[in-house]
Amino acid sequence: MSERLEDIALAMVANGKGLLAADESTATIKKRFEGIGLESTETSRRDYREMLFTADEAMRSYISGVILYEETLFQKAADGTPLADVIRASDSIPGIKVDTGAKPMALFAGETVTEGLDGLAARLAKYYEAGARFAKWRGVIAVSEQLPSYGAIKANAQALARYAALCQEAGIVPIVEPEVLMDGEPGNHSIARSEEVTEEVLRITFAELADQRVKLEGMILKPSMVIDGKKVRTASVAEVAERTVRVLKRTVPSAVPGVAFLSGGQSTEEATAHLSAMNAGHDLPWALTFSYGRALQTEALNAWGGKSENVAAGQRAFTHRAKMCSLAAKGSWKKDFEKAA
Ligand code: 13P
């Protein structure tokens, strides 16, 4: 495979394929495992992720790349094969989450700034050596009537741009993820508020990317959808799609090869329906696909339940969901396909 940033970025979003976000931190995966009554250990985390990465049809047909947590990039499958090689064996690309988390931002109550730039150049060299060809950094923007502040948007955008520049210099495609949270309270997180905030965040993010000389052809944007907060959600699928596409067209240069959404706590079917509606009715300058965590994994995790005898059931659930998301990336998902499963 070509090592050019442009070619890797295109491969990440081509042919209705998308990304599996399996980069939950140790604290987050512990929470997910608690939901199925499973203890989180190095081995159970490995077993779970190996179950996903060896689902051959899903990986080969629908998943262009996998975002890994650092532990997983250096882990081996039960038979001793590095998990990065397991991913590559199905022509999928290993990637790595490189930020060290959103931390409370000094003097900005209720807001965070994402850390992880110190020493990042050296870490990227190590990740490249281990096979990673793309990376992810997530900035988090909280929404209320007062938030976000300009200062917090700017600090997060600048960190994203500095990270993206470091990645490109290391031969790694940066996924730039400015996540506008979707869990707002009634009254302060309507879909109109989401649209206004998302537009401002993307404008400032692309301004910082330009200032840091980031090559747009060699990056992927991972945004949140324009959607009302989950405590008030009433917007239709069509409205989420219309508003999201409108904001992206206003803010994302056409030189960017692809946009891969996060799911952000939408149900698996909501996240699929929204993506499909965006692709179905619009003339778009970039590929629009998925980079889902929960919206790809929830059903697989439940079907697997931490039991080795359920590996095939977990893989079937994952394959179904990956196929639905891939259909959505081509604009041809239909609700009936869910029932067929
Ligand atoms: P969700 O799709 O569960 O939001 O996770 C995607 C992700 O990588 C968030 O950083």
Coordinates of C-alpha atoms and ligand atoms in Angstrom, one line a residue:
M1 CA 0.0 0.0 0.0
S2 CA 1.1 3.6 -0.8
E3 CA 2.7 5.5 2.1
R4 CA 1.6 8.9 0.8
L5 CA -0.6 10.7 3.2
E6 CA -3.2 11.5 0.5
D7 CA -3.5 7.8 -0.5
I8 CA -3.9 6.6 3.1
A9 CA -6.5 9.3 3.8
L10 CA -8.4 8.3 0.6
A11 CA -8.3 4.6 1.5
M12 CA -9.8 5.4 4.9
V13 CA -13.0 6.7 3.4
A14 CA -13.3 4.9 0.0
N15 CA -15.9 2.5 -1.3
G16 CA -18.4 2.9 1.5
K17 CA -15.9 1.7 4.1
G18 CA -15.4 3.5 7.4
L19 CA -13.5 3.3 10.7
L20 CA -14.0 1.2 13.8
A21 CA -13.2 3.4 16.8
A22 CA -11.9 0.7 19.3
D23 CA -9.7 3.2 21.2
E24 CA -11.6 3.3 24.5
S25 CA -9.2 4.2 27.3
T26 CA -8.7 1.6 30.1
A27 CA -11.2 3.6 32.2
T28 CA -13.9 3.7 29.5
I29 CA -13.6 0.0 28.5
K30 CA -13.9 -0.9 32.1
K31 CA -17.3 0.9 32.2
R32 CA -18.4 -0.8 29.0
F33 CA -17.4 -4.2 30.4
E34 CA -19.3 -3.5 33.6
G35 CA -22.4 -3.3 31.5
I36 CA -22.0 -7.0 30.6
G37 CA -20.7 -8.0 34.0
L38 CA -17.2 -8.6 32.8
E39 CA -14.0 -7.7 34.6
S40 CA -11.6 -5.6 32.6
T41 CA -8.2 -7.2 32.4
E42 CA -5.4 -7.0 29.9
T43 CA -6.6 -10.4 28.6
S44 CA -10.3 -9.7 28.5
R45 CA -9.6 -6.4 26.6
R46 CA -7.4 -8.4 24.2
D47 CA -10.0 -11.1 23.7
Y48 CA -12.8 -8.6 23.0
R49 CA -10.8 -6.7 20.5
E50 CA -9.4 -9.8 18.9
M51 CA -13.1 -11.0 18.4
L52 CA -13.8 -7.8 16.5
F53 CA -10.6 -7.7 14.4
T54 CA -11.0 -11.4 13.3
A55 CA -14.6 -10.9 12.0
D56 CA -13.3 -11.4 8.5
E57 CA -16.3 -10.3 6.4
A58 CA -16.8 -7.2 8.5
M59 CA -13.2 -6.2 8.4
R60 CA -12.6 -7.0 4.8
S61 CA -15.8 -5.5 3.3
Y62 CA -16.7 -2.6 5.6
I63 CA -13.9 -1.4 7.8
S64 CA -11.1 0.6 6.3
G65 CA -9.2 1.1 9.5
V66 CA -9.3 0.6 13.3
I67 CA -8.5 3.3 15.9
L68 CA -6.6 1.5 18.7
Y69 CA -5.7 2.4 22.2
E70 CA -1.9 2.3 22.8
E71 CA -2.2 -0.9 24.8
T72 CA -3.9 -2.7 21.9
L73 CA -1.3 -1.5 19.3
F74 CA 1.3 -3.4 21.2
Q75 CA -0.8 -6.4 22.1
K76 CA -0.7 -9.9 20.5
A77 CA -3.6 -12.1 19.6
A78 CA -4.0 -15.4 21.6
D79 CA -1.9 -17.2 18.9
G80 CA 0.9 -14.6 19.3
T81 CA 0.2 -12.6 16.1
P82 CA 0.4 -8.8 16.8
L83 CA -3.1 -7.4 16.7
A84 CA -1.9 -4.7 14.2
D85 CA -1.0 -7.6 11.8
V86 CA -4.4 -9.2 12.4
I87 CA -6.0 -5.9 11.2
R88 CA -3.6 -5.6 8.2
A89 CA -4.3 -9.2 7.2
S90 CA -7.9 -8.1 6.2
D91 CA -6.6 -5.1 4.3
S92 CA -7.6 -2.7 7.0
I93 CA -5.3 0.0 8.4
P94 CA -4.2 0.2 12.1
G95 CA -4.5 3.6 13.7
I96 CA -3.8 5.0 17.1
K97 CA -5.4 7.4 19.6
V98 CA -2.6 9.7 20.7
D99 CA -4.2 12.4 22.9
T100 CA -4.0 11.8 26.7
G101 CA -7.5 13.1 27.4
A102 CA -9.6 16.2 27.9
K103 CA -8.5 18.0 31.1
P104 CA -10.2 20.9 33.0
M105 CA -9.1 24.1 31.4
A106 CA -7.6 26.6 33.8
L107 CA -9.8 29.7 34.2
F108 CA -12.5 28.2 32.1
A109 CA -15.0 26.6 34.5
G110 CA -16.9 23.7 32.9
E111 CA -14.6 23.5 29.8
T112 CA -11.7 21.2 28.9
V113 CA -8.6 21.3 26.8
T114 CA -7.1 18.1 25.4
E115 CA -3.6 17.2 26.4
G116 CA -0.8 15.1 24.8
L117 CA 1.4 17.3 22.7
D118 CA 4.6 17.1 24.9
G119 CA 6.8 14.3 23.6
L120 CA 4.3 13.5 20.8
A121 CA 6.9 13.5 18.0
A122 CA 8.8 10.7 19.7
R123 CA 5.6 8.7 20.4
L124 CA 4.5 9.0 16.8
A125 CA 7.8 7.5 15.6
K126 CA 7.2 4.5 17.9
Y127 CA 3.6 4.1 16.7
Y128 CA 4.7 4.3 13.0
E129 CA 7.2 1.6 13.7
A130 CA 4.4 -0.6 15.2
G131 CA 2.4 -0.2 12.0
A132 CA 0.0 2.8 12.7
R133 CA -0.6 4.9 9.6
F134 CA -3.2 7.2 11.0
A135 CA -3.9 8.8 14.4
K136 CA -6.8 10.4 16.3
W137 CA -7.0 13.4 18.7
R138 CA -10.3 14.4 20.2
G139 CA -11.1 17.9 21.4
V140 CA -14.2 18.2 23.5
I141 CA -16.6 21.2 23.3
A142 CA -19.3 21.5 26.0
V143 CA -22.6 23.2 25.1
S144 CA -24.9 25.3 27.3
E145 CA -26.5 28.7 26.9
Q146 CA -23.1 30.3 27.9
L147 CA -20.7 27.7 26.6
P148 CA -18.6 27.2 24.7
S149 CA -16.3 30.1 25.2
Y150 CA -14.1 31.4 22.3
G151 CA -11.0 30.8 24.5
A152 CA -11.8 27.1 24.9
I153 CA -12.7 26.6 21.2
K154 CA -9.5 28.3 20.2
A155 CA -7.3 26.3 22.6
N156 CA -8.7 23.0 21.4
A157 CA -8.4 23.9 17.8
Q158 CA -4.8 25.0 18.2
A159 CA -4.0 21.7 19.9
L160 CA -5.7 19.8 17.1
A161 CA -3.7 21.7 14.5
R162 CA -0.4 21.2 16.3
Y163 CA -1.1 17.5 16.7
A164 CA -2.1 17.2 13.0
A165 CA 1.2 18.9 11.9
L166 CA 3.2 16.5 14.0
C167 CA 1.4 13.5 12.5
Q168 CA 1.9 14.6 8.9
E169 CA 5.6 15.1 9.6
A170 CA 5.7 11.5 10.9
G171 CA 4.0 10.0 7.9
I172 CA 0.8 9.5 9.8
V173 CA -2.7 10.8 8.7
P174 CA -4.3 12.8 11.5
I175 CA -8.0 12.4 12.2
V176 CA -9.0 15.8 13.5
E177 CA -11.9 15.3 16.0
P178 CA -13.5 18.5 17.4
E179 CA -16.4 16.9 19.2
V180 CA -19.4 19.1 20.1
L181 CA -21.1 17.1 22.9
M182 CA -24.7 16.0 22.3
D183 CA -25.8 15.5 25.9
G184 CA -27.1 19.0 26.5
E185 CA -29.9 19.9 28.9
P186 CA -33.4 20.9 27.8
G187 CA -33.6 24.5 26.9
N188 CA -30.0 25.1 26.1
H189 CA -29.2 22.5 23.5
S190 CA -31.7 22.7 20.6
I191 CA -30.6 21.6 17.2
A192 CA -30.3 25.3 16.2
R193 CA -27.8 25.9 19.1
S194 CA -25.9 22.7 18.0
E195 CA -25.7 24.1 14.4
E196 CA -24.4 27.5 15.6
V197 CA -21.8 26.0 17.9
T198 CA -20.6 23.3 15.4
E199 CA -20.2 25.9 12.6
E200 CA -18.1 28.2 14.8
V201 CA -16.0 25.3 16.1
L202 CA -15.3 24.0 12.5
R203 CA -14.4 27.5 11.2
I204 CA -11.9 28.1 14.0
T205 CA -10.5 24.6 13.7
F206 CA -9.8 25.0 9.9
A207 CA -8.3 28.4 10.5
E208 CA -5.9 26.9 13.0
L209 CA -5.1 24.0 10.6
A210 CA -4.2 26.5 7.9
D211 CA -2.0 28.5 10.4
Q212 CA -0.1 25.3 11.3
R213 CA 0.4 24.4 7.6
V214 CA -1.6 21.2 7.7
K215 CA -2.1 19.6 4.3
L216 CA -5.8 19.2 3.9
E217 CA -5.5 16.3 1.4
G218 CA -3.7 14.3 4.1
M219 CA -6.2 14.5 6.9
I220 CA -9.7 13.2 7.9
L221 CA -12.2 15.3 9.8
K222 CA -14.1 13.5 12.5
P223 CA -17.0 15.8 13.6
S224 CA -20.1 15.3 15.6
M225 CA -23.4 15.6 13.8
V226 CA -25.6 18.7 14.2
I227 CA -28.2 17.3 16.6
D228 CA -30.2 18.4 19.6
G229 CA -29.0 17.3 23.0
K230 CA -30.1 13.8 24.0
K231 CA -32.3 15.0 26.8
V232 CA -34.5 17.0 24.3
R233 CA -34.1 15.0 21.1
T234 CA -37.0 15.7 18.8
A235 CA -35.2 16.6 15.5
S236 CA -36.1 14.4 12.5
V237 CA -33.6 12.3 10.6
A238 CA -34.0 14.7 7.7
E239 CA -33.4 17.8 9.8
V240 CA -30.2 16.3 11.3
A241 CA -29.0 15.5 7.8
E242 CA -29.8 18.9 6.3
R243 CA -28.3 20.9 9.0
T244 CA -25.1 18.8 9.3
V245 CA -24.5 18.9 5.6
R246 CA -25.1 22.7 5.5
V247 CA -22.6 23.3 8.2
L248 CA -20.0 21.0 6.7
K249 CA -20.4 22.7 3.3
R250 CA -19.9 26.1 4.9
T251 CA -16.8 25.1 6.8
V252 CA -14.9 22.1 5.4
P253 CA -12.7 22.8 2.3
S254 CA -13.3 20.4 -0.6
A255 CA -9.6 19.4 -0.5
V256 CA -10.3 17.3 2.6
P257 CA -10.9 13.8 1.3
G258 CA -13.3 12.6 3.9
V259 CA -15.4 13.2 6.9
A260 CA -15.9 10.3 9.3
F261 CA -18.5 11.0 12.0
L262 CA -18.4 10.0 15.6
S263 CA -21.7 8.6 17.0
G264 CA -21.5 10.3 20.4
G265 CA -24.1 8.2 22.2
Q266 CA -26.8 8.1 19.4
S267 CA -28.4 4.7 19.2
T268 CA -26.9 2.4 16.6
E269 CA -29.9 2.9 14.3
E270 CA -30.1 6.7 14.7
A271 CA -26.4 7.0 13.8
T272 CA -26.9 4.8 10.8
A273 CA -30.1 6.6 9.6
H274 CA -28.5 10.0 9.9
L275 CA -25.4 9.0 7.9
S276 CA -27.5 7.4 5.2
A277 CA -29.8 10.5 4.9
M278 CA -26.8 12.8 4.5
N279 CA -25.4 10.6 1.7
A280 CA -28.7 10.0 -0.1
G281 CA -30.0 13.4 -0.8
H282 CA -26.9 15.5 -1.3
D283 CA -24.2 16.4 -3.8
L284 CA -21.1 16.3 -1.7
P285 CA -17.4 17.3 -2.3
W286 CA -16.0 14.8 0.2
A287 CA -16.8 11.2 1.2
L288 CA -19.0 11.1 4.3
T289 CA -18.6 8.0 6.4
F290 CA -18.5 6.6 9.9
S291 CA -15.8 6.4 12.6
Y292 CA -18.1 5.0 15.2
G293 CA -17.3 3.5 18.6
R294 CA -20.5 2.7 20.4
A295 CA -22.7 2.7 17.3
L296 CA -20.5 -0.1 15.8
Q297 CA -19.8 -2.1 19.0
T298 CA -22.8 -2.0 21.3
E299 CA -24.7 -5.0 19.8
A300 CA -21.4 -7.0 19.3
L301 CA -20.4 -6.4 22.9
N302 CA -23.8 -7.6 24.2
A303 CA -23.9 -10.7 22.0
W304 CA -20.4 -11.7 23.0
G305 CA -20.9 -11.1 26.7
G306 CA -17.4 -11.9 27.6
K307 CA -17.8 -15.7 26.8
S308 CA -15.6 -17.6 24.4
E309 CA -18.5 -19.7 23.2
N310 CA -20.2 -16.4 21.9
V311 CA -17.3 -15.2 19.7
A312 CA -19.3 -16.2 16.5
A313 CA -22.4 -14.5 17.8
G314 CA -20.5 -11.3 18.6
Q315 CA -18.9 -11.3 15.2
R316 CA -22.2 -11.8 13.5
A317 CA -23.6 -8.8 15.4
F318 CA -20.6 -6.7 14.5
T319 CA -20.7 -7.7 10.8
H320 CA -24.4 -6.8 10.6
R321 CA -23.8 -3.4 12.1
A322 CA -20.7 -2.7 10.0
K323 CA -22.7 -3.6 6.9
M324 CA -25.6 -1.3 7.8
C325 CA -23.1 1.6 8.4
S326 CA -21.4 0.8 5.1
L327 CA -24.8 1.0 3.3
A328 CA -25.3 4.3 5.1
A329 CA -22.0 5.6 3.8
K330 CA -23.4 4.9 0.3
G331 CA -26.8 6.4 1.1
S332 CA -28.6 3.1 0.6
W333 CA -29.5 2.0 4.1
K334 CA -33.2 1.2 4.8
K335 CA -34.9 0.5 8.1
D336 CA -36.2 -2.8 6.6
F337 CA -32.6 -4.1 6.4
E338 CA -32.5 -4.1 10.2
K339 CA -35.4 -6.4 10.5
A340 CA -34.0 -8.8 8.0
A341 CA -31.3 -9.5 10.6
Ligands
13P1 P1 -18.5 7.1 19.6 O1 -18.9 6.8 18.2 O2 -18.9 6.1 20.6 O3 -18.9 8.5 20.0 O4 -16.9 7.0 19.7 C1 -16.2 7.5 18.6 C2 -15.0 8.2 19.1 O5 -13.9 7.8 18.7 C3 -15.1 9.3 20.1 O6 -13.8 9.8 20.3

